[in-house]
Amino acid sequence: MLKVDVGHFLAGAEEELKIYQEPFFRFQERLDSCAYPFTLSLEEGRKIPAMEAVAERLRSAYETFLVLGIGGSSLGIKALVQFLKGPYYNLAGSPRLLVLDNISPHLARQLTDLLDWRRTGLIYISKSGSTPETAANFIYFYQVYREAGGRPQDLVFICDPGDNGMNRIARELGAEVFHLPPPLPGRYSVLSPVGLFPAALLGISGEELLEGARRVHEVLTAKGPETNPLFLLGGGICYWSARGKNIHVLFNYETLLSEFGFWFMQLWAESLGKKLSLTGAEVRAGTTPLACVGTTDQHSLLQLFKEGPDDKIYGFVTIEEKPEVVLPSLFTTEKEYAYFGGRTLGEQLAVEQLATEISLVREGRPCYHVALHDVSPASLGALFYFFEALVVFVAECWQVNPFDQPGVEEGKQITYALMGRKDYEARRPQFEALVEEFVRRRRIYTV
Ligand SMILES: O=P(O)(O)OC[C@H]1O[C@](O)(CO)[C@@H](O)[C@@H]1O
């Protein structure tokens, strides 16, 4: 399903990985007993028939669906749709699926004007049910939807089953609701209704997505460290991070994977970037993820990768099976064009990826390579699950909690207070003073 090459990543460091065996055995035991929350995804298949029934009903009523979510409630969906349907799907695909994952007055206005709201459905996704960006987008677009005659019972809400405003509103409106398992953190939720419902809308098999994940799960729990790709890659990542490689570049060699790169960045950053260890010691753990796309970013970032600071590791993600797109023999008297005749775009992509990897390896840069077999739900499910497991194993090695995100809380609280949320009223003066002080210390020069 996935082939993981670590030959040029470990480059003789295998012996040094022994110190990661103990966390690996701990990880494997927990994985095997499904003690980690991300393994809950493997059970989400039982919700698929209900999701498919709702998807079928809504498909006949709406030509476009607007998904509102952010972070873990949008990135996986974008990765999934782009990988399996392509970035141009909405030009001719039916139904169309749009994702709005930011506060943007410009886009809100444009979408209001552009879409035929009598034929646009709304999908509201938020694990916590309280994220302010998505809540604001929902109330704005709900009003637009309602004014165009949209039926409340056609709205789809996807959230935690707990006691939150989203569930209460869903009940009040009679909307369709799908729940995530409570312990499943948002950034690990793509293989739950968060990703599986939009997949169902587009006719993508949720079962196949999960099948890919299950196969990876089986291999990761069965293989010993000497041949386990997760141990070798995760251990290698820890080895290099201890030697100052603080940036984790993921070079996806296919535009179909560019959104996957953004999904990976959130997963890596929020899960591993931690001030405190599990015992409360200050560790400032983490490496900075940077997703890029080959060949595009060979013409943007590669210069830095090859000749700039030696502070990075490089992961290449490729797809083995490609459609055969043969280049015709044209302009054969021109040397810059003649050599293309009869070659394929797939060949060129593979050669350029190889050339880039070799050139980095020759510079002494640690490179690993993950090859997917094909563009299929099973391959994508495998890829999602493999990277989720990788992050959790690295967290075991670093002894940090990969399932929380305390660092984003302060900004949220300031936002709630300044936007006038009732239960933050008491803290408002404190935050207003903070803002005042911040503004006072600004030094602005006009050009
Ligand atoms: O799905 P929710 O609860 O709206 O959260 C969106 C995102 O906000 C965060 O909680 C903080 O950035 C992420 O972990 C999460 O994916």
Short mmCIF file of C-alpha atoms and ligand atoms in Angstrom, two decimals:
data_model
loop_
_atom_site.label_atom_id
_atom_site.label_comp_id
_atom_site.label_asym_id
_atom_site.label_seq_id
_atom_site.Cartn_x
_atom_site.Cartn_y
_atom_site.Cartn_z
CA MET A 1 0.00 0.00 0.00
CA LEU A 2 2.71 2.48 1.05
CA LYS A 3 6.41 1.98 0.43
CA VAL A 4 8.69 3.85 2.80
CA ASP A 5 12.36 4.30 1.86
CA VAL A 6 14.63 5.33 4.73
CA GLY A 7 17.96 4.29 3.19
CA HIS A 8 19.08 7.85 2.58
CA PHE A 9 17.49 9.08 5.77
CA LEU A 10 19.21 6.91 8.31
CA ALA A 11 22.47 6.65 6.38
CA GLY A 12 24.22 4.42 8.89
CA ALA A 13 22.52 5.81 11.98
CA GLU A 14 20.50 2.62 12.65
CA GLU A 15 22.49 1.76 15.78
CA GLU A 16 21.64 5.16 17.25
CA LEU A 17 17.94 4.41 16.96
CA LYS A 18 18.09 1.80 19.71
CA ILE A 19 17.19 4.45 22.30
CA TYR A 20 13.82 4.81 20.60
CA GLN A 21 12.96 1.12 20.88
CA GLU A 22 11.45 1.42 24.32
CA PRO A 23 9.02 4.20 23.31
CA PHE A 24 8.33 2.22 20.16
CA PHE A 25 7.30 -0.92 22.07
CA ARG A 26 5.12 1.24 24.29
CA PHE A 27 3.61 2.85 21.20
CA GLN A 28 3.05 -0.50 19.53
CA GLU A 29 1.34 -1.95 22.57
CA ARG A 30 -1.01 1.01 22.80
CA LEU A 31 -1.65 0.93 19.08
CA ASP A 32 -2.40 -2.77 19.21
CA SER A 33 -4.92 -2.31 22.02
CA CYS A 34 -6.37 0.76 20.26
CA ALA A 35 -5.59 2.86 23.33
CA TYR A 36 -4.76 5.97 21.30
CA PRO A 37 -7.73 8.16 20.38
CA PHE A 38 -6.77 8.34 16.71
CA THR A 39 -7.42 4.60 16.35
CA LEU A 40 -11.10 5.34 16.98
CA SER A 41 -11.28 6.16 13.28
CA LEU A 42 -11.04 2.47 12.52
CA GLU A 43 -14.51 2.03 14.02
CA GLU A 44 -16.18 4.84 12.10
CA GLY A 45 -17.28 2.59 9.24
CA ARG A 46 -20.51 1.76 11.02
CA LYS A 47 -21.72 5.33 10.50
CA ILE A 48 -21.22 5.20 6.73
CA PRO A 49 -24.65 3.81 5.70
CA ALA A 50 -26.47 6.61 7.57
CA MET A 51 -24.15 9.21 6.06
CA GLU A 52 -24.62 7.81 2.57
CA ALA A 53 -28.41 7.90 2.95
CA VAL A 54 -28.35 11.59 3.93
CA ALA A 55 -25.82 12.35 1.18
CA GLU A 56 -28.05 10.74 -1.42
CA ARG A 57 -31.10 12.68 -0.26
CA LEU A 58 -29.24 16.00 -0.29
CA ARG A 59 -27.53 15.38 -3.63
CA SER A 60 -30.89 15.36 -5.34
CA ALA A 61 -31.84 18.72 -3.82
CA TYR A 62 -28.61 20.74 -4.08
CA GLU A 63 -26.01 21.25 -6.79
CA THR A 64 -23.38 22.87 -4.53
CA PHE A 65 -22.41 22.24 -0.92
CA LEU A 66 -20.57 24.80 1.12
CA VAL A 67 -18.56 23.24 3.94
CA LEU A 68 -17.77 25.53 6.88
CA GLY A 69 -14.96 24.40 9.17
CA ILE A 70 -11.39 25.25 10.11
CA GLY A 71 -8.21 23.35 11.04
CA GLY A 72 -8.99 19.70 11.62
CA SER A 73 -12.54 20.39 10.50
CA SER A 74 -11.51 21.46 7.01
CA LEU A 75 -7.92 20.52 6.10
CA GLY A 76 -8.56 16.78 5.78
CA ILE A 77 -11.63 17.40 3.63
CA LYS A 78 -9.66 19.63 1.30
CA ALA A 79 -6.88 17.03 1.09
CA LEU A 80 -9.37 14.28 0.39
CA VAL A 81 -11.30 16.12 -2.30
CA GLN A 82 -8.18 17.36 -4.00
CA PHE A 83 -6.47 13.99 -4.02
CA LEU A 84 -9.43 11.96 -5.20
CA LYS A 85 -11.23 14.47 -7.41
CA GLY A 86 -8.50 16.92 -8.40
CA PRO A 87 -8.22 20.66 -7.92
CA TYR A 88 -10.42 21.41 -10.94
CA TYR A 89 -13.26 19.08 -9.95
CA ASN A 90 -15.73 21.86 -9.27
CA LEU A 91 -15.50 23.10 -12.85
CA ALA A 92 -17.61 20.20 -14.05
CA GLY A 93 -18.18 17.91 -11.05
CA SER A 94 -21.55 17.31 -9.51
CA PRO A 95 -22.31 18.11 -6.79
CA ARG A 96 -19.79 20.89 -6.37
CA LEU A 97 -18.10 21.09 -3.00
CA LEU A 98 -16.60 24.29 -1.65
CA VAL A 99 -14.79 24.67 1.66
CA LEU A 100 -14.63 27.98 3.49
CA ASP A 101 -12.10 27.78 6.30
CA ASN A 102 -11.35 31.33 7.16
CA ILE A 103 -12.94 34.54 8.26
CA SER A 104 -12.99 36.55 5.07
CA PRO A 105 -15.41 39.41 4.55
CA HIS A 106 -14.33 39.42 0.90
CA LEU A 107 -15.09 35.75 0.34
CA ALA A 108 -18.31 35.92 2.34
CA ARG A 109 -19.55 38.67 0.05
CA GLN A 110 -18.33 36.90 -3.09
CA LEU A 111 -19.94 33.58 -2.15
CA THR A 112 -23.19 35.32 -1.29
CA ASP A 113 -23.26 36.83 -4.77
CA LEU A 114 -21.80 33.93 -6.76
CA LEU A 115 -23.77 30.94 -5.53
CA ASP A 116 -27.31 30.04 -6.43
CA TRP A 117 -28.55 29.77 -2.86
CA ARG A 118 -31.73 27.93 -3.83
CA ARG A 119 -29.42 25.06 -4.88
CA THR A 120 -26.68 25.38 -2.22
CA GLY A 121 -26.55 23.16 0.87
CA LEU A 122 -24.63 23.93 4.06
CA ILE A 123 -22.39 21.59 6.03
CA TYR A 124 -21.25 22.97 9.39
CA ILE A 125 -18.28 21.15 10.96
CA SER A 126 -16.69 21.86 14.31
CA LYS A 127 -15.45 19.24 16.74
CA SER A 128 -15.81 21.54 19.74
CA GLY A 129 -18.95 23.20 18.44
CA SER A 130 -17.64 26.57 19.55
CA THR A 131 -14.80 27.66 17.26
CA PRO A 132 -15.52 31.35 16.66
CA GLU A 133 -14.47 31.53 13.00
CA THR A 134 -16.73 28.69 11.95
CA ALA A 135 -19.58 29.79 14.21
CA ALA A 136 -19.50 33.28 12.66
CA ASN A 137 -19.45 31.86 9.15
CA PHE A 138 -22.32 29.55 10.02
CA ILE A 139 -24.63 32.23 11.34
CA TYR A 140 -23.84 34.48 8.39
CA PHE A 141 -24.42 31.80 5.73
CA TYR A 142 -27.36 30.26 7.56
CA GLN A 143 -29.13 33.57 7.19
CA VAL A 144 -28.32 33.69 3.45
CA TYR A 145 -29.45 30.07 3.09
CA ARG A 146 -32.66 30.67 5.01
CA GLU A 147 -33.53 33.77 3.02
CA ALA A 148 -33.18 31.75 -0.17
CA GLY A 149 -35.70 29.23 1.18
CA GLY A 150 -33.20 26.61 2.41
CA ARG A 151 -34.76 23.97 4.67
CA PRO A 152 -33.29 23.71 8.20
CA GLN A 153 -33.69 19.93 8.09
CA ASP A 154 -31.28 19.80 5.14
CA LEU A 155 -28.46 21.39 7.13
CA VAL A 156 -25.74 18.97 8.20
CA PHE A 157 -23.90 19.48 11.48
CA ILE A 158 -20.81 17.45 12.39
CA CYS A 159 -19.49 17.87 15.93
CA ASP A 160 -18.78 16.31 19.30
CA PRO A 161 -21.84 14.74 20.96
CA GLY A 162 -21.26 16.79 24.14
CA ASP A 163 -23.36 19.59 25.50
CA ASN A 164 -22.51 22.41 23.12
CA GLY A 165 -24.32 25.21 21.31
CA MET A 166 -24.02 23.40 18.01
CA ASN A 167 -25.97 20.36 19.20
CA ARG A 168 -28.60 22.58 20.76
CA ILE A 169 -29.02 24.58 17.54
CA ALA A 170 -29.12 21.38 15.50
CA ARG A 171 -31.92 20.07 17.70
CA GLU A 172 -33.81 23.36 17.51
CA LEU A 173 -33.56 23.42 13.72
CA GLY A 174 -34.09 19.71 13.20
CA ALA A 175 -30.82 19.52 11.24
CA GLU A 176 -29.04 16.31 10.33
CA VAL A 177 -26.26 15.59 12.83
CA PHE A 178 -23.28 13.28 12.77
CA HIS A 179 -21.06 12.97 15.79
CA LEU A 180 -17.34 12.35 16.20
CA PRO A 181 -16.20 10.03 18.98
CA PRO A 182 -15.52 12.47 21.88
CA PRO A 183 -11.87 11.51 22.48
CA LEU A 184 -10.94 11.87 18.78
CA PRO A 185 -9.11 15.19 18.42
CA GLY A 186 -10.09 17.35 15.43
CA ARG A 187 -6.80 17.08 13.59
CA TYR A 188 -7.04 13.27 13.65
CA SER A 189 -10.69 13.29 12.56
CA VAL A 190 -10.52 13.09 8.77
CA LEU A 191 -11.49 9.40 8.92
CA SER A 192 -14.67 10.15 10.87
CA PRO A 193 -17.85 11.92 9.70
CA VAL A 194 -15.68 15.04 9.29
CA GLY A 195 -14.13 13.57 6.14
CA LEU A 196 -16.43 10.65 5.52
CA PHE A 197 -19.60 12.69 5.09
CA PRO A 198 -18.17 15.07 2.45
CA ALA A 199 -16.66 11.96 0.83
CA ALA A 200 -20.12 10.36 0.73
CA LEU A 201 -21.54 13.49 -0.90
CA LEU A 202 -19.01 13.11 -3.71
CA GLY A 203 -19.53 9.36 -4.04
CA ILE A 204 -16.13 8.51 -2.55
CA SER A 205 -16.07 5.19 -0.70
CA GLY A 206 -15.57 5.73 3.02
CA GLU A 207 -15.13 1.99 3.45
CA GLU A 208 -12.14 2.01 1.11
CA LEU A 209 -10.59 4.98 2.94
CA LEU A 210 -10.90 3.07 6.20
CA GLU A 211 -9.64 -0.15 4.61
CA GLY A 212 -6.39 1.64 3.74
CA ALA A 213 -6.05 2.83 7.33
CA ARG A 214 -6.76 -0.63 8.70
CA ARG A 215 -4.06 -2.21 6.55
CA VAL A 216 -1.47 0.27 7.78
CA HIS A 217 -2.61 -0.35 11.37
CA GLU A 218 -2.07 -4.09 10.93
CA VAL A 219 1.43 -3.73 9.52
CA LEU A 220 2.50 -1.21 12.14
CA THR A 221 1.36 -3.40 14.99
CA ALA A 222 2.83 -6.60 13.51
CA LYS A 223 6.38 -5.69 12.46
CA GLY A 224 9.36 -5.49 14.79
CA PRO A 225 11.52 -2.37 14.89
CA GLU A 226 14.15 -3.65 12.42
CA THR A 227 11.67 -3.69 9.56
CA ASN A 228 8.91 -1.42 10.82
CA PRO A 229 8.82 1.69 8.59
CA LEU A 230 7.24 3.71 11.36
CA PHE A 231 9.99 2.93 13.83
CA LEU A 232 12.75 3.57 11.29
CA LEU A 233 11.25 6.83 10.06
CA GLY A 234 10.05 8.11 13.44
CA GLY A 235 13.30 7.11 15.15
CA GLY A 236 15.22 8.79 12.35
CA ILE A 237 13.20 11.98 12.75
CA CYS A 238 14.05 12.03 16.47
CA TYR A 239 17.70 11.27 15.73
CA TRP A 240 17.94 14.21 13.34
CA SER A 241 15.96 16.57 15.51
CA ALA A 242 18.44 15.90 18.33
CA ARG A 243 21.12 17.01 15.86
CA GLY A 244 19.57 20.36 15.04
CA LYS A 245 17.33 19.52 12.09
CA ASN A 246 14.45 21.68 13.20
CA ILE A 247 12.47 21.84 9.99
CA HIS A 248 10.51 18.97 8.51
CA VAL A 249 9.98 19.53 4.80
CA LEU A 250 7.34 17.41 3.10
CA PHE A 251 7.89 17.56 -0.64
CA ASN A 252 4.74 16.17 -2.28
CA TYR A 253 5.43 15.27 -5.89
CA GLU A 254 1.93 15.69 -7.29
CA THR A 255 -0.39 18.66 -7.18
CA LEU A 256 -3.10 16.22 -6.06
CA LEU A 257 -1.20 16.06 -2.76
CA SER A 258 -0.72 19.76 -2.14
CA GLU A 259 -3.70 20.05 0.23
CA PHE A 260 -2.48 16.92 1.99
CA GLY A 261 0.63 18.99 2.74
CA PHE A 262 -1.44 21.55 4.65
CA TRP A 263 -3.23 18.77 6.56
CA PHE A 264 0.18 17.36 7.52
CA MET A 265 1.39 20.77 8.72
CA GLN A 266 -1.45 21.18 11.22
CA LEU A 267 -1.10 17.59 12.41
CA TRP A 268 2.64 17.94 12.92
CA ALA A 269 2.66 21.43 14.40
CA GLU A 270 -0.27 21.19 16.84
CA SER A 271 0.60 17.68 17.96
CA LEU A 272 4.33 18.02 18.53
CA GLY A 273 4.97 21.71 19.20
CA LYS A 274 4.81 21.62 23.00
CA LYS A 275 6.28 23.70 25.79
CA LEU A 276 5.81 21.04 28.47
CA SER A 277 6.53 17.33 28.58
CA LEU A 278 4.12 14.77 29.98
CA THR A 279 5.73 15.26 33.39
CA GLY A 280 5.40 19.04 33.24
CA ALA A 281 9.06 19.81 32.49
CA GLU A 282 9.72 22.65 30.06
CA VAL A 283 10.99 20.97 26.87
CA ARG A 284 9.95 23.28 23.99
CA ALA A 285 9.53 20.25 21.74
CA GLY A 286 8.72 20.30 18.05
CA THR A 287 10.08 20.79 14.59
CA THR A 288 8.58 23.14 12.03
CA PRO A 289 6.65 21.48 9.22
CA LEU A 290 6.91 22.91 5.74
CA ALA A 291 4.87 21.40 2.95
CA CYS A 292 5.78 22.03 -0.65
CA VAL A 293 4.96 20.65 -4.06
CA GLY A 294 7.23 19.16 -6.68
CA THR A 295 8.00 20.04 -9.32
CA THR A 296 6.57 23.51 -8.67
CA ASP A 297 8.72 24.33 -5.65
CA GLN A 298 11.93 23.17 -7.31
CA HIS A 299 11.60 26.60 -8.84
CA SER A 300 11.00 28.34 -5.55
CA LEU A 301 12.47 26.59 -2.50
CA LEU A 302 15.02 24.08 -3.75
CA GLN A 303 17.84 26.63 -3.92
CA LEU A 304 17.46 27.20 -0.18
CA PHE A 305 17.14 23.48 0.54
CA LYS A 306 20.33 22.65 -1.33
CA GLU A 307 22.56 25.53 -0.35
CA GLY A 308 20.96 27.15 2.69
CA PRO A 309 21.21 26.14 6.37
CA ASP A 310 21.52 22.43 7.09
CA ASP A 311 18.60 22.45 9.53
CA LYS A 312 16.03 20.35 7.67
CA ILE A 313 14.90 16.83 6.95
CA TYR A 314 13.09 16.07 3.69
CA GLY A 315 10.20 13.71 3.07
CA PHE A 316 9.17 12.99 -0.51
CA VAL A 317 5.68 11.70 -1.23
CA THR A 318 5.00 10.25 -4.67
CA ILE A 319 2.36 8.20 -6.49
CA GLU A 320 3.56 5.16 -8.42
CA GLU A 321 0.66 4.57 -10.79
CA LYS A 322 0.06 7.45 -13.19
CA PRO A 323 -2.09 7.89 -16.26
CA GLU A 324 -0.02 7.56 -19.41
CA VAL A 325 0.23 11.01 -20.95
CA VAL A 326 2.54 10.72 -23.94
CA LEU A 327 4.24 13.78 -25.35
CA PRO A 328 4.11 14.12 -29.12
CA SER A 329 7.25 14.65 -31.21
CA LEU A 330 7.08 18.32 -32.08
CA PHE A 331 9.64 21.00 -32.88
CA THR A 332 12.22 18.26 -33.42
CA THR A 333 14.90 20.57 -34.76
CA GLU A 334 15.07 22.40 -31.44
CA LYS A 335 17.20 20.60 -28.83
CA GLU A 336 15.17 22.03 -25.90
CA TYR A 337 12.01 20.33 -27.27
CA ALA A 338 13.14 17.37 -29.40
CA TYR A 339 13.94 15.05 -26.49
CA PHE A 340 10.36 15.02 -25.21
CA GLY A 341 8.94 13.11 -28.17
CA GLY A 342 7.49 9.78 -27.00
CA ARG A 343 8.32 10.35 -23.31
CA THR A 344 5.50 10.68 -20.79
CA LEU A 345 4.66 13.34 -18.21
CA GLY A 346 4.76 10.59 -15.59
CA GLU A 347 8.33 9.74 -16.56
CA GLN A 348 9.33 13.37 -16.35
CA LEU A 349 7.75 13.80 -12.92
CA ALA A 350 9.50 10.67 -11.61
CA VAL A 351 12.85 11.71 -13.08
CA GLU A 352 12.60 15.21 -11.63
CA GLN A 353 11.67 13.88 -8.20
CA LEU A 354 14.60 11.46 -8.31
CA ALA A 355 16.96 14.18 -9.52
CA THR A 356 15.88 16.49 -6.69
CA GLU A 357 16.24 13.80 -4.05
CA ILE A 358 19.66 12.71 -5.34
CA SER A 359 20.87 16.25 -5.46
CA LEU A 360 19.82 16.81 -1.81
CA VAL A 361 21.32 13.49 -0.71
CA ARG A 362 24.61 14.44 -2.38
CA GLU A 363 24.59 17.57 -0.27
CA GLY A 364 24.24 15.38 2.82
CA ARG A 365 20.59 16.24 3.45
CA PRO A 366 18.55 13.46 5.13
CA CYS A 367 15.78 12.38 2.74
CA TYR A 368 13.01 9.81 3.13
CA HIS A 369 10.46 8.76 0.57
CA VAL A 370 6.87 7.54 0.90
CA ALA A 371 5.39 6.10 -2.28
CA LEU A 372 1.65 5.57 -2.63
CA HIS A 373 0.59 2.89 -5.03
CA ASP A 374 -2.18 4.84 -6.74
CA VAL A 375 -4.79 7.56 -6.52
CA SER A 376 -7.47 5.68 -4.61
CA PRO A 377 -9.37 6.08 -1.34
CA ALA A 378 -7.46 3.13 0.13
CA SER A 379 -4.07 4.72 -0.62
CA LEU A 380 -5.17 8.02 0.87
CA GLY A 381 -6.64 6.37 3.97
CA ALA A 382 -3.31 4.60 4.40
CA LEU A 383 -1.38 7.83 4.03
CA PHE A 384 -3.53 9.71 6.56
CA TYR A 385 -3.25 6.92 9.10
CA PHE A 386 0.48 6.43 8.60
CA PHE A 387 1.22 10.09 9.29
CA GLU A 388 -1.14 10.15 12.29
CA ALA A 389 0.68 7.14 13.72
CA LEU A 390 4.06 8.71 12.92
CA VAL A 391 3.20 11.85 14.87
CA VAL A 392 1.99 9.84 17.85
CA PHE A 393 5.12 7.67 17.88
CA VAL A 394 7.38 10.75 17.72
CA ALA A 395 5.36 12.20 20.61
CA GLU A 396 6.06 9.01 22.59
CA CYS A 397 9.78 9.52 21.95
CA TRP A 398 9.63 13.18 22.97
CA GLN A 399 7.26 12.49 25.85
CA VAL A 400 4.73 15.14 24.87
CA ASN A 401 0.97 14.97 24.51
CA PRO A 402 0.09 14.80 20.80
CA PHE A 403 -3.63 15.23 21.43
CA ASP A 404 -3.90 18.67 23.02
CA GLN A 405 -3.14 22.22 21.81
CA PRO A 406 -2.83 24.50 24.85
CA GLY A 407 -0.86 27.06 22.84
CA VAL A 408 -3.84 28.15 20.77
CA GLU A 409 -6.08 28.78 23.78
CA GLU A 410 -4.88 32.25 24.78
CA GLY A 411 -5.58 33.78 21.38
CA LYS A 412 -9.03 32.18 21.40
CA GLN A 413 -9.82 33.58 24.84
CA ILE A 414 -8.75 37.10 23.86
CA THR A 415 -10.96 36.82 20.77
CA TYR A 416 -13.97 35.63 22.78
CA ALA A 417 -13.56 38.43 25.31
CA LEU A 418 -13.04 41.20 22.76
CA MET A 419 -15.91 39.97 20.59
CA GLY A 420 -18.19 40.18 23.63
CA ARG A 421 -18.86 36.52 24.48
CA LYS A 422 -20.88 36.55 27.69
CA ASP A 423 -18.92 33.97 29.68
CA TYR A 424 -15.70 35.94 29.00
CA GLU A 425 -17.06 39.28 30.20
CA ALA A 426 -15.12 39.18 33.46
CA ARG A 427 -11.80 38.83 31.62
CA ARG A 428 -12.54 41.55 29.12
CA PRO A 429 -10.96 44.46 31.05
CA GLN A 430 -7.77 42.43 31.46
CA PHE A 431 -7.56 41.72 27.72
CA GLU A 432 -8.50 45.27 26.81
CA ALA A 433 -5.61 46.53 28.94
CA LEU A 434 -3.35 44.08 27.12
CA VAL A 435 -4.49 45.43 23.76
CA GLU A 436 -4.03 49.02 24.90
CA GLU A 437 -0.47 48.31 26.01
CA PHE A 438 0.26 46.45 22.80
CA VAL A 439 -1.03 49.30 20.64
CA ARG A 440 0.87 51.87 22.69
CA ARG A 441 4.19 50.13 22.00
CA ARG A 442 3.69 49.98 18.26
CA ARG A 443 6.15 52.03 16.17
CA ILE A 444 4.64 52.60 12.77
CA TYR A 445 6.46 54.27 9.88
CA THR A 446 4.71 55.03 6.65
CA VAL A 447 6.30 54.41 3.26
O1 LIG B 1 -13.16 21.53 14.95
P1 LIG B 1 -13.14 22.72 15.83
O2 LIG B 1 -13.49 22.42 17.23
O3 LIG B 1 -13.96 23.83 15.25
O4 LIG B 1 -11.66 23.23 15.90
C1 LIG B 1 -10.96 23.70 14.79
C2 LIG B 1 -9.49 23.71 15.09
O5 LIG B 1 -9.21 24.56 16.19
C3 LIG B 1 -8.22 23.98 17.03
O6 LIG B 1 -8.83 23.54 18.17
C4 LIG B 1 -7.19 24.97 17.44
O7 LIG B 1 -6.49 25.46 16.35
C5 LIG B 1 -7.68 22.81 16.20
O8 LIG B 1 -7.09 21.84 16.98
C6 LIG B 1 -8.92 22.38 15.51
O9 LIG B 1 -8.69 21.51 14.45
#
